[in-house]
Structures are given as structure tokens and as C-alpha cells.
Amino acid sequence: MNPTLPYSKKVFHKIEELWQNQTLLVYLLAAMLMTLPLKHNIGSMTCIIFLLVCFSKAKKANFSISKVEILPMLLYVLMVLSLLWTIDVHATKAGLQKEILVLLIPIAFCFLPHLNQELKHRVFKIYSFSMVFFAIFCLAKAVLKFSSSADFSVFFYHELVTVSLNAIYVSGFASFGMFYFLVQKNKTIFDQLALVILVVFVFLLSSKNIIICDFILVMVYLFFFSGFSRKTKTAILVAIVLITTTCIASIKPIRDRFMIELKTILVDSSLKEGSEETKNSIYSISLKQAWSQEQFQENDFFPGAAFRVYQTRIFIEMLQEEGIFFTGFGLDAAQTKIQDKVKEHHLHHSYGVYNFHNEYVQIFSEIGFLGILILVCMLFISIRNGIRNKDFVHIAFSVTMIVLFLTESFLSRQRGIIFFIVLYCLLNKVNHNKEQNLL
């Protein structure tokens, strides 16, 4: 008799036990979220393990599907159909491989057992503390860099987390953890410390949109969810406003990022911060110029808001010129058209490598009106369920996604896909007022 057989049976029995009490599921869901800041292959591995376990349990599972899961599946089906009209078959095929989790994760959720509030709480707790540890790691690394370079910029924006990881994405990830700790009624000293660390981390990441969005969401929590007395709410409000404005006004890298955007609203072709008045000076383009100016110079610089206004403008031009309202150019196939517009408007060639930096525009340009309609329906269902259930974390997630989709092509990156699809499915599956199952 093989001596390893009894041991193997015990292992499988233990795994089955962990699955039945949902402990294994908690760890698998948390692992997909925890590995977001790590290398792509690690994130891919956690997703593969989650999918393999879910599909291996499919025979014993009660398959159930609702609008929550159907919508992302339909979105992927539309992406596949875009192969019929894409202007770049190779790019679309590569895009389908990248976006496959938009299909597979919702299917896996259809095979999961009943998900309750306790499971959601355990997943979010593990993930949120992992973001605290990641924040501490980034801050410690910045301290080491500063000790050798004496450059304060290492504590801010992309320098804090690297350009490839992207400060704006990490701001969204950290904000979700921050809101988890914020809503805990009986905070331990560790919860309070974790909340402070993530608040500081989000500020240092210097994403203007996330800072403004988080500020508004904290106000919503304070006045509609906290249960504090009116006096306490007023005192907290004054303290938050004073601290926030003081931090923005006194911390130069953060202040400069806000001031650059303010300049783009008020001043045309202002000299870029840090450059000198010479023949080859770099000038910041205003919002007005980004929207209406026909020709630019190679030394023109587009700050964040102006760049996104310009990208939206050229998409509208494409709609008028190319007739792509119902089809788009095909999944991941719009980049060559962006490059053509960069040449047409005489921008520096480096702008041709950037996507639309707007998920709504990105989806519309790639798979047409039906694609954007499906995405908007997903966001609507998510925020509606959050409001119905008076679940502030759910509301905060939905609002954050709505805002991030305005400034980032969030679903064009693996981290964005995993973060959005996993939390979208989990939050809407764990629902007091569940959508009636279709099957």
C-alpha cells in the first residue's frame, strides 16, 4: 500500500473542510487583491489558482447567475465580436488574452456558495492590512532613497511607488483599504494606526482626483453614516478641512500638482514649472487650447487635465470622421488612430504611446456604444446596490471607480481588471437585497 495515500486523503479532506467553511475562499479572494501591487505573474498565478479551485468545485456547486455576472460576460463577448471589424487583428487578439478575466472571474462567481457579510469582512480586512504593510514598505524604501539622495521627491507620486505600478492606481487600491478602516465601529489601536498610515499614503501619492474624491466620500460618511452628534460632526468637519487644506498648501509637491491644473484652467501657454524662458522653452497647454487649438508645437506640454481633454477631443473627431459609433475600432486597436492624430496636430511623438486615459472613451473607441452602455450599467447596478444596502464601502468603491474611469483607462491594465472585477462581483454578490437569479 502506498504510504502517501492516507496523508493525501487527509490533505484533500482538510481542503474540502476549508472550502465548506469558506476559509479557503476568503484566502483566495484576498490573495487576488493582496497581490495587486506585486509583479504581474504573481497576480496572474493567484487568479489562476482561484479559477482552478472554483471550477474544480463546479460539479457540486449550485450554479446561479444574475445581471451582476452577465454584464461583464457580455462585455467580453462584445470584445470577442470586435475581431470581426477590428483594424488591428493582432492587437485585438492580444487584448482578448489580457481581458480574459473579465469573463472568467464572473463565471467563477456563479459557482460559488452563498457569500455572506462575514466573508466579505474577512476578505477586506486581510486586503486592507496588506495595503498598510505595502504603504510601510514604500515609505521605508523612500526613506532609504532620501538618505542617499536628499531628494524629497522620493516621497511623492510615482517616485513613491514607481511609474510602472502607477501612483493613481495605487491611490485607488489604498483608498479602498482606508474606507474599510474608516467604517469600523469599534476600532482597535491597530485599526486606528492603519487608517492614519493609509490616509498619509494616499496624500503622498498625490493623485488630485483621488484626494478630492476621498475628501467628498469622507464627508458623506461623516454626515450620513457615522452616527455622530451634530456638534461632533461639525468639529470633525472643521478639523478635516483644516488638515486637508494645510497639507495641500504646505507640502510643495502636492501643492504644485494642484496649481498646475489651476493654471491650465486660467492661463494659455504658461511656462512649464521648472523651465526657463528660452527658444526651446516648454509651455503648458490650457484646457481651452487642448479642446480647440488646431496645431501645437513639439515643445508644448499637456498637464493631466489638459491631456485628458485633448484625448476626449480627438475621440470626438474620430467619431465624426470614422463612423465608429456602433462598432469602435476593435479591442486595443485604437492606438494607431491616436498616433495619427498626434501627427495631424503636430504634438511631440511621445504622446502617441498614450491611450485615451479615460475608460469610458477607451471602451467606446474600441467596441462602440453597446460597450460603453454595458460598462455604465455595471456601475449603475453597483452604486444602486450600495445605496440600497446602506453599505458605505460599496458606495465608496463604486464612486471611486466612476471617478477613476474618467481619468484612467483602468481596464486596460491587469491590475485594474482584477481590482474592479473581483470587487464588483464580490460586493454585488454579497447583497442583502439580491437580484433574483436568472438560472
CSV table of C-alpha atoms in Angstrom, one decimal:
chain,number,residue,atom,x,y,z
A,1,MET,CA,0.0,0.0,0.0
A,2,ASN,CA,1.3,3.5,-0.9
A,3,PRO,CA,2.1,5.2,2.5
A,4,THR,CA,1.4,8.6,1.0
A,5,LEU,CA,-2.3,7.8,0.3
A,6,PRO,CA,-3.6,8.3,3.9
A,7,TYR,CA,-1.7,11.6,4.0
A,8,SER,CA,-3.1,12.7,0.7
A,9,LYS,CA,-6.6,11.9,1.8
A,10,LYS,CA,-6.1,14.0,4.9
A,11,VAL,CA,-4.9,16.9,2.8
A,12,PHE,CA,-7.8,16.7,0.4
A,13,HIS,CA,-10.2,16.3,3.4
A,14,LYS,CA,-8.7,19.4,5.0
A,15,ILE,CA,-9.0,21.4,1.8
A,16,GLU,CA,-12.6,20.3,1.5
A,17,GLU,CA,-13.3,21.4,5.1
A,18,LEU,CA,-11.7,24.8,4.4
A,19,TRP,CA,-13.8,25.2,1.3
A,20,GLN,CA,-17.0,24.3,3.1
A,21,ASN,CA,-16.5,26.8,5.9
A,22,GLN,CA,-15.4,29.4,3.3
A,23,THR,CA,-11.9,29.9,4.8
A,24,LEU,CA,-10.2,28.8,1.6
A,25,LEU,CA,-12.4,31.1,-0.4
A,26,VAL,CA,-11.5,34.0,1.8
A,27,TYR,CA,-7.8,33.4,1.3
A,28,LEU,CA,-8.2,33.0,-2.5
A,29,LEU,CA,-10.2,36.2,-2.9
A,30,ALA,CA,-7.9,38.1,-0.5
A,31,ALA,CA,-4.8,36.8,-2.4
A,32,MET,CA,-6.0,38.2,-5.7
A,33,LEU,CA,-6.4,41.6,-4.2
A,34,MET,CA,-3.3,41.5,-2.0
A,35,THR,CA,-1.0,40.7,-4.9
A,36,LEU,CA,-2.2,43.8,-6.9
A,37,PRO,CA,1.0,45.8,-6.2
A,38,LEU,CA,3.3,42.9,-6.9
A,39,LYS,CA,4.6,41.6,-10.3
A,40,HIS,CA,2.0,40.7,-12.9
A,41,ASN,CA,3.0,37.0,-12.9
A,42,ILE,CA,2.2,36.7,-9.2
A,43,GLY,CA,-1.2,38.3,-9.7
A,44,SER,CA,-1.8,36.0,-12.6
A,45,MET,CA,-0.9,33.0,-10.5
A,46,THR,CA,-3.3,33.9,-7.7
A,47,CYS,CA,-6.1,34.4,-10.3
A,48,ILE,CA,-5.4,31.0,-11.9
A,49,ILE,CA,-5.4,29.2,-8.5
A,50,PHE,CA,-8.8,30.9,-7.7
A,51,LEU,CA,-10.3,29.9,-11.0
A,52,LEU,CA,-9.0,26.3,-10.8
A,53,VAL,CA,-10.4,25.8,-7.4
A,54,CYS,CA,-13.8,27.3,-8.3
A,55,PHE,CA,-14.1,25.3,-11.5
A,56,SER,CA,-13.0,22.1,-9.7
A,57,LYS,CA,-15.9,22.6,-7.3
A,58,ALA,CA,-18.4,23.3,-10.2
A,59,LYS,CA,-20.0,19.8,-10.2
A,60,LYS,CA,-21.0,20.1,-6.6
A,61,ALA,CA,-22.0,23.8,-6.8
A,62,ASN,CA,-25.4,25.3,-7.3
A,63,PHE,CA,-24.9,27.4,-10.4
A,64,SER,CA,-26.6,30.7,-10.1
A,65,ILE,CA,-26.3,33.7,-12.4
A,66,SER,CA,-27.7,37.3,-12.2
A,67,LYS,CA,-27.3,40.6,-14.0
A,68,VAL,CA,-24.2,41.2,-11.9
A,69,GLU,CA,-22.3,38.4,-13.6
A,70,ILE,CA,-24.0,38.6,-17.0
A,71,LEU,CA,-22.9,42.2,-17.8
A,72,PRO,CA,-19.1,41.6,-17.6
A,73,MET,CA,-19.6,38.4,-19.6
A,74,LEU,CA,-21.5,40.3,-22.3
A,75,LEU,CA,-18.7,42.9,-22.3
A,76,TYR,CA,-16.2,40.3,-23.1
A,77,VAL,CA,-18.4,38.7,-25.7
A,78,LEU,CA,-18.5,42.1,-27.4
A,79,MET,CA,-14.7,42.3,-27.2
A,80,VAL,CA,-14.5,38.9,-29.0
A,81,LEU,CA,-17.0,40.0,-31.6
A,82,SER,CA,-14.8,43.1,-32.4
A,83,LEU,CA,-12.5,40.6,-34.1
A,84,LEU,CA,-15.0,40.8,-37.0
A,85,TRP,CA,-14.3,44.5,-37.6
A,86,THR,CA,-11.0,45.4,-35.9
A,87,ILE,CA,-8.5,47.4,-37.8
A,88,ASP,CA,-5.7,45.6,-36.0
A,89,VAL,CA,-6.3,41.8,-35.6
A,90,HIS,CA,-3.0,41.2,-33.8
A,91,ALA,CA,-3.7,43.9,-31.2
A,92,THR,CA,-7.2,42.7,-30.6
A,93,LYS,CA,-6.1,39.0,-30.1
A,94,ALA,CA,-3.5,40.2,-27.6
A,95,GLY,CA,-6.2,42.3,-25.9
A,96,LEU,CA,-8.6,39.4,-25.6
A,97,GLN,CA,-5.9,37.4,-23.7
A,98,LYS,CA,-5.3,40.3,-21.4
A,99,GLU,CA,-9.1,40.9,-20.8
A,100,ILE,CA,-10.0,37.2,-20.3
A,101,LEU,CA,-10.5,37.7,-16.5
A,102,VAL,CA,-13.5,40.0,-17.4
A,103,LEU,CA,-15.2,36.7,-18.5
A,104,LEU,CA,-13.7,34.0,-16.2
A,105,ILE,CA,-14.0,35.7,-12.8
A,106,PRO,CA,-17.7,36.4,-13.1
A,107,ILE,CA,-18.2,32.8,-14.3
A,108,ALA,CA,-16.3,31.5,-11.3
A,109,PHE,CA,-18.5,33.6,-9.0
A,110,CYS,CA,-21.6,31.8,-10.5
A,111,PHE,CA,-20.3,28.6,-9.0
A,112,LEU,CA,-19.5,30.0,-5.5
A,113,PRO,CA,-21.6,29.1,-2.5
A,114,HIS,CA,-23.7,31.7,-0.7
A,115,LEU,CA,-21.4,34.6,0.2
A,116,ASN,CA,-22.2,36.4,3.4
A,117,GLN,CA,-21.2,39.6,5.1
A,118,GLU,CA,-18.7,37.9,7.4
A,119,LEU,CA,-16.8,36.5,4.4
A,120,LYS,CA,-16.7,40.0,2.8
A,121,HIS,CA,-15.5,41.5,6.1
A,122,ARG,CA,-12.7,38.9,6.4
A,123,VAL,CA,-11.5,39.4,2.8
A,124,PHE,CA,-11.5,43.2,3.2
A,125,LYS,CA,-9.7,43.0,6.5
A,126,ILE,CA,-6.8,40.9,5.1
A,127,TYR,CA,-6.6,43.1,2.0
A,128,SER,CA,-6.7,46.4,3.9
A,129,PHE,CA,-3.9,45.3,6.3
A,130,SER,CA,-1.9,44.1,3.3
A,131,MET,CA,-2.1,47.7,1.9
A,132,VAL,CA,-0.9,49.0,5.2
A,133,PHE,CA,2.2,46.8,5.0
A,134,PHE,CA,2.7,47.8,1.4
A,135,ALA,CA,2.5,51.5,2.4
A,136,ILE,CA,5.0,51.0,5.2
A,137,PHE,CA,7.3,49.2,2.7
A,138,CYS,CA,7.1,52.1,0.2
A,139,LEU,CA,7.7,54.7,2.9
A,140,ALA,CA,10.7,52.8,4.2
A,141,LYS,CA,12.1,52.4,0.7
A,142,ALA,CA,11.6,56.2,0.2
A,143,VAL,CA,13.5,56.9,3.5
A,144,LEU,CA,16.4,54.9,2.3
A,145,LYS,CA,16.4,56.7,-1.1
A,146,PHE,CA,16.2,60.1,0.7
A,147,SER,CA,19.2,59.2,2.9
A,148,SER,CA,21.4,58.8,-0.1
A,149,SER,CA,19.9,61.5,-2.4
A,150,ALA,CA,18.4,64.1,0.0
A,151,ASP,CA,15.7,64.5,-2.6
A,152,PHE,CA,12.2,65.0,-1.1
A,153,SER,CA,10.5,64.0,-4.4
A,154,VAL,CA,11.1,60.3,-3.5
A,155,PHE,CA,8.2,60.6,-1.0
A,156,PHE,CA,5.6,61.6,-3.6
A,157,TYR,CA,3.6,60.4,-6.6
A,158,HIS,CA,5.3,57.9,-9.0
A,159,GLU,CA,8.6,58.2,-7.2
A,160,LEU,CA,7.0,56.6,-4.1
A,161,VAL,CA,5.7,53.5,-5.9
A,162,THR,CA,7.4,53.6,-9.4
A,163,VAL,CA,5.9,54.7,-12.7
A,164,SER,CA,5.1,51.1,-13.8
A,165,LEU,CA,3.0,50.5,-10.7
A,166,ASN,CA,1.4,53.9,-11.1
A,167,ALA,CA,0.6,56.2,-8.2
A,168,ILE,CA,-3.0,56.8,-9.4
A,169,TYR,CA,-3.9,53.1,-9.4
A,170,VAL,CA,-2.2,52.6,-6.0
A,171,SER,CA,-4.2,55.5,-4.7
A,172,GLY,CA,-7.4,53.7,-5.6
A,173,PHE,CA,-6.2,50.5,-4.0
A,174,ALA,CA,-5.1,52.3,-0.8
A,175,SER,CA,-8.3,54.3,-0.6
A,176,PHE,CA,-10.4,51.2,-0.5
A,177,GLY,CA,-8.4,49.9,2.5
A,178,MET,CA,-8.7,53.3,4.1
A,179,PHE,CA,-12.5,53.3,3.8
A,180,TYR,CA,-12.6,49.8,5.3
A,181,PHE,CA,-10.9,51.0,8.4
A,182,LEU,CA,-12.9,54.2,8.5
A,183,VAL,CA,-16.3,52.4,8.8
A,184,GLN,CA,-15.2,50.1,11.7
A,185,LYS,CA,-17.4,51.0,14.6
A,186,ASN,CA,-15.1,49.7,17.4
A,187,LYS,CA,-11.7,50.5,16.1
A,188,THR,CA,-8.7,48.8,17.8
A,189,ILE,CA,-5.4,50.7,18.2
A,190,PHE,CA,-4.2,48.8,15.1
A,191,ASP,CA,-7.2,49.8,13.1
A,192,GLN,CA,-6.7,53.5,14.0
A,193,LEU,CA,-3.0,53.3,13.2
A,194,ALA,CA,-3.7,51.6,9.9
A,195,LEU,CA,-6.2,54.3,9.0
A,196,VAL,CA,-3.7,57.0,9.7
A,197,ILE,CA,-1.0,55.3,7.6
A,198,LEU,CA,-3.3,54.8,4.6
A,199,VAL,CA,-4.5,58.5,4.8
A,200,VAL,CA,-0.9,59.7,4.8
A,201,PHE,CA,0.0,57.2,2.0
A,202,VAL,CA,-2.9,58.5,-0.2
A,203,PHE,CA,-1.8,62.1,0.4
A,204,LEU,CA,1.8,61.3,-0.5
A,205,LEU,CA,0.7,59.6,-3.7
A,206,SER,CA,-0.6,63.0,-4.7
A,207,SER,CA,-3.4,61.9,-7.1
A,208,LYS,CA,-5.6,65.1,-7.2
A,209,ASN,CA,-8.7,63.3,-8.3
A,210,ILE,CA,-8.4,60.6,-5.6
A,211,ILE,CA,-7.7,63.2,-2.9
A,212,ILE,CA,-10.8,65.2,-3.9
A,213,CYS,CA,-12.9,62.1,-4.3
A,214,ASP,CA,-11.8,60.7,-0.9
A,215,PHE,CA,-12.5,64.0,0.8
A,216,ILE,CA,-16.0,64.1,-0.5
A,217,LEU,CA,-16.6,60.5,0.4
A,218,VAL,CA,-15.4,61.1,3.9
A,219,MET,CA,-17.8,64.0,4.2
A,220,VAL,CA,-20.6,61.7,3.0
A,221,TYR,CA,-19.6,59.1,5.6
A,222,LEU,CA,-19.4,61.7,8.4
A,223,PHE,CA,-22.9,63.2,7.7
A,224,PHE,CA,-24.9,60.1,6.6
A,225,PHE,CA,-23.2,57.0,8.1
A,226,SER,CA,-21.2,57.9,11.2
A,227,GLY,CA,-24.0,58.3,13.7
A,228,PHE,CA,-22.1,61.2,15.4
A,229,SER,CA,-23.9,64.1,17.0
A,230,ARG,CA,-24.3,67.3,15.1
A,231,LYS,CA,-21.6,69.0,17.3
A,232,THR,CA,-19.2,66.2,16.8
A,233,LYS,CA,-19.8,66.2,13.0
A,234,THR,CA,-19.1,69.9,12.8
A,235,ALA,CA,-15.9,69.7,14.9
A,236,ILE,CA,-14.6,66.8,12.7
A,237,LEU,CA,-15.6,68.6,9.5
A,238,VAL,CA,-13.6,71.7,10.6
A,239,ALA,CA,-10.6,69.6,11.6
A,240,ILE,CA,-10.6,67.6,8.3
A,241,VAL,CA,-11.0,70.7,6.1
A,242,LEU,CA,-8.2,72.5,8.0
A,243,ILE,CA,-5.8,69.5,7.9
A,244,THR,CA,-6.6,68.8,4.2
A,245,THR,CA,-6.1,72.4,3.1
A,246,THR,CA,-3.0,72.8,5.2
A,247,CYS,CA,-1.4,69.7,3.8
A,248,ILE,CA,-2.2,70.7,0.2
A,249,ALA,CA,-1.0,74.3,0.8
A,250,SER,CA,2.2,73.5,2.7
A,251,ILE,CA,3.5,70.3,1.0
A,252,LYS,CA,5.2,71.7,-2.2
A,253,PRO,CA,4.9,68.6,-4.5
A,254,ILE,CA,1.2,68.2,-3.7
A,255,ARG,CA,0.6,72.0,-4.0
A,256,ASP,CA,2.4,72.2,-7.3
A,257,ARG,CA,0.3,69.4,-8.8
A,258,PHE,CA,-2.9,71.3,-7.9
A,259,MET,CA,-1.5,74.6,-9.0
A,260,ILE,CA,-0.5,73.2,-12.4
A,261,GLU,CA,-4.1,72.1,-13.0
A,262,LEU,CA,-5.4,75.5,-11.9
A,263,LYS,CA,-3.1,77.2,-14.3
A,264,THR,CA,-4.4,75.1,-17.2
A,265,ILE,CA,-7.9,76.5,-16.5
A,266,LEU,CA,-6.9,80.1,-16.3
A,267,VAL,CA,-3.8,80.6,-18.5
A,268,ASP,CA,-2.9,79.7,-22.1
A,269,SER,CA,0.6,78.5,-22.9
A,270,SER,CA,2.1,79.2,-19.5
A,271,LEU,CA,5.8,78.4,-19.0
A,272,LYS,CA,6.1,74.9,-17.5
A,273,GLU,CA,7.1,74.8,-13.9
A,274,GLY,CA,10.9,74.4,-13.6
A,275,SER,CA,11.7,75.5,-17.2
A,276,GLU,CA,13.3,78.8,-18.3
A,277,GLU,CA,12.3,81.3,-21.0
A,278,THR,CA,14.4,80.3,-24.0
A,279,LYS,CA,13.9,79.4,-27.6
A,280,ASN,CA,13.1,75.8,-26.7
A,281,SER,CA,11.0,76.6,-23.6
A,282,ILE,CA,8.3,74.1,-22.6
A,283,TYR,CA,4.8,75.6,-22.4
A,284,SER,CA,1.9,74.1,-20.6
A,285,ILE,CA,-1.3,73.9,-22.7
A,286,SER,CA,-4.6,75.1,-21.1
A,287,LEU,CA,-7.9,73.3,-21.2
A,288,LYS,CA,-9.2,75.8,-23.7
A,289,GLN,CA,-6.2,75.2,-26.0
A,290,ALA,CA,-6.4,71.4,-25.6
A,291,TRP,CA,-10.1,71.5,-26.7
A,292,SER,CA,-9.9,73.9,-29.6
A,293,GLN,CA,-6.4,74.7,-30.9
A,294,GLU,CA,-5.7,73.1,-34.3
A,295,GLN,CA,-1.9,72.9,-34.3
A,296,PHE,CA,0.6,72.6,-31.4
A,297,GLN,CA,4.4,72.7,-31.1
A,298,GLU,CA,6.6,69.8,-30.1
A,299,ASN,CA,7.6,71.7,-27.0
A,300,ASP,CA,4.0,72.0,-25.8
A,301,PHE,CA,3.3,70.1,-22.6
A,302,PHE,CA,-0.1,68.8,-21.7
A,303,PRO,CA,-0.7,68.7,-17.9
A,304,GLY,CA,-3.1,65.9,-16.6
A,305,ALA,CA,-6.5,67.6,-17.1
A,306,ALA,CA,-5.5,69.2,-20.4
A,307,PHE,CA,-4.2,65.9,-21.8
A,308,ARG,CA,-7.4,64.2,-21.0
A,309,VAL,CA,-9.4,67.0,-22.5
A,310,TYR,CA,-7.3,66.6,-25.7
A,311,GLN,CA,-7.8,62.9,-25.8
A,312,THR,CA,-11.6,63.3,-25.4
A,313,ARG,CA,-11.5,65.9,-28.2
A,314,ILE,CA,-9.7,63.6,-30.7
A,315,PHE,CA,-12.0,60.8,-29.9
A,316,ILE,CA,-15.0,63.0,-30.8
A,317,GLU,CA,-13.1,63.9,-34.0
A,318,MET,CA,-12.7,60.1,-34.7
A,319,LEU,CA,-16.4,59.6,-34.2
A,320,GLN,CA,-17.2,62.2,-36.7
A,321,GLU,CA,-14.6,61.1,-39.3
A,322,GLU,CA,-14.5,57.3,-39.0
A,323,GLY,CA,-18.1,56.3,-38.3
A,324,ILE,CA,-17.3,54.0,-35.4
A,325,PHE,CA,-20.3,54.8,-33.1
A,326,PHE,CA,-21.7,51.3,-33.0
A,327,THR,CA,-18.5,49.2,-33.6
A,328,GLY,CA,-15.4,51.1,-32.4
A,329,PHE,CA,-12.0,50.3,-34.0
A,330,GLY,CA,-11.8,46.9,-32.3
A,331,LEU,CA,-10.4,45.9,-28.8
A,332,ASP,CA,-7.0,47.5,-28.2
A,333,ALA,CA,-6.9,48.7,-31.8
A,334,ALA,CA,-7.4,52.5,-31.4
A,335,GLN,CA,-3.7,53.3,-30.7
A,336,THR,CA,-2.7,53.8,-34.3
A,337,LYS,CA,-5.6,56.3,-34.7
A,338,ILE,CA,-4.3,58.2,-31.7
A,339,GLN,CA,-0.8,58.3,-33.3
A,340,ASP,CA,-2.3,59.6,-36.5
A,341,LYS,CA,-4.0,62.4,-34.5
A,342,VAL,CA,-0.7,63.2,-32.8
A,343,LYS,CA,0.9,63.7,-36.2
A,344,GLU,CA,-2.0,65.7,-37.5
A,345,HIS,CA,-1.9,68.1,-34.6
A,346,HIS,CA,1.9,68.3,-34.5
A,347,LEU,CA,2.4,67.1,-31.0
A,348,HIS,CA,5.6,65.5,-29.8
A,349,HIS,CA,5.7,61.9,-31.0
A,350,SER,CA,5.9,60.6,-27.3
A,351,TYR,CA,2.2,61.4,-26.9
A,352,GLY,CA,1.4,58.7,-29.5
A,353,VAL,CA,2.2,55.9,-26.9
A,354,TYR,CA,-0.6,57.0,-24.5
A,355,ASN,CA,-4.1,55.6,-24.6
A,356,PHE,CA,-7.2,57.7,-24.0
A,357,HIS,CA,-6.7,57.8,-20.2
A,358,ASN,CA,-10.5,57.6,-19.9
A,359,GLU,CA,-12.2,54.2,-19.6
A,360,TYR,CA,-15.5,55.4,-21.0
A,361,VAL,CA,-13.8,56.8,-24.1
A,362,GLN,CA,-11.5,53.8,-24.4
A,363,ILE,CA,-14.3,51.3,-24.4
A,364,PHE,CA,-16.4,53.5,-26.8
A,365,SER,CA,-13.5,53.8,-29.2
A,366,GLU,CA,-12.7,50.1,-29.1
A,367,ILE,CA,-16.1,48.3,-29.0
A,368,GLY,CA,-18.7,51.0,-29.6
A,369,PHE,CA,-21.8,52.4,-28.0
A,370,LEU,CA,-23.0,49.0,-26.7
A,371,GLY,CA,-19.7,48.5,-24.8
A,372,ILE,CA,-20.0,51.8,-23.0
A,373,LEU,CA,-23.7,51.1,-22.3
A,374,ILE,CA,-22.7,47.8,-20.6
A,375,LEU,CA,-20.0,49.4,-18.5
A,376,VAL,CA,-22.3,52.2,-17.4
A,377,CYS,CA,-25.0,49.6,-16.4
A,378,MET,CA,-22.4,47.8,-14.3
A,379,LEU,CA,-21.5,51.0,-12.5
A,380,PHE,CA,-25.2,51.9,-12.0
A,381,ILE,CA,-26.0,48.4,-10.6
A,382,SER,CA,-23.0,48.6,-8.2
A,383,ILE,CA,-23.8,52.1,-6.8
A,384,ARG,CA,-27.5,51.3,-6.6
A,385,ASN,CA,-26.9,48.1,-4.6
A,386,GLY,CA,-24.5,50.0,-2.3
A,387,ILE,CA,-27.1,52.7,-1.6
A,388,ARG,CA,-29.9,50.1,-1.2
A,389,ASN,CA,-27.9,48.2,1.4
A,390,LYS,CA,-26.5,51.4,3.1
A,391,ASP,CA,-23.1,49.9,2.6
A,392,PHE,CA,-20.6,52.8,2.6
A,393,VAL,CA,-17.6,50.7,1.5
A,394,HIS,CA,-19.7,49.5,-1.5
A,395,ILE,CA,-20.7,53.1,-2.3
A,396,ALA,CA,-17.1,54.3,-1.9
A,397,PHE,CA,-15.9,51.6,-4.3
A,398,SER,CA,-18.5,52.5,-6.9
A,399,VAL,CA,-17.8,56.2,-6.7
A,400,THR,CA,-14.1,55.7,-6.8
A,401,MET,CA,-14.4,53.6,-10.0
A,402,ILE,CA,-16.7,56.1,-11.6
A,403,VAL,CA,-14.1,58.8,-11.0
A,404,LEU,CA,-11.0,56.7,-11.9
A,405,PHE,CA,-12.7,55.7,-15.1
A,406,LEU,CA,-12.8,59.4,-16.0
A,407,THR,CA,-9.0,59.8,-15.8
A,408,GLU,CA,-7.6,56.4,-16.5
A,409,SER,CA,-8.2,53.6,-19.0
A,410,PHE,CA,-8.4,51.4,-15.9
A,411,LEU,CA,-9.5,48.1,-17.6
A,412,SER,CA,-6.5,48.3,-20.0
A,413,ARG,CA,-4.2,47.1,-17.3
A,414,GLN,CA,-4.2,43.7,-15.5
A,415,ARG,CA,-4.2,45.3,-12.0
A,416,GLY,CA,-7.2,47.5,-12.9
A,417,ILE,CA,-9.1,44.5,-14.3
A,418,ILE,CA,-8.5,42.3,-11.2
A,419,PHE,CA,-9.3,45.1,-8.8
A,420,PHE,CA,-12.5,46.2,-10.5
A,421,ILE,CA,-13.9,42.8,-11.5
A,422,VAL,CA,-13.2,41.0,-8.2
A,423,LEU,CA,-14.6,43.7,-6.0
A,424,TYR,CA,-17.6,44.4,-8.4
A,425,CYS,CA,-18.5,40.7,-8.2
A,426,LEU,CA,-17.9,40.3,-4.5
A,427,LEU,CA,-19.7,43.4,-3.4
A,428,ASN,CA,-22.7,42.8,-5.6
A,429,LYS,CA,-22.9,39.1,-4.8
A,430,VAL,CA,-22.9,39.7,-1.1
A,431,ASN,CA,-26.2,41.7,-1.2
A,432,HIS,CA,-29.0,41.9,1.4
A,433,ASN,CA,-31.5,42.7,-1.4
A,434,LYS,CA,-30.2,40.2,-4.0
A,435,GLU,CA,-31.1,40.5,-7.6
A,436,GLN,CA,-33.2,37.5,-8.5
A,437,ASN,CA,-31.2,34.8,-10.1
A,438,LEU,CA,-31.8,34.1,-13.7
A,439,LEU,CA,-30.8,30.5,-13.6
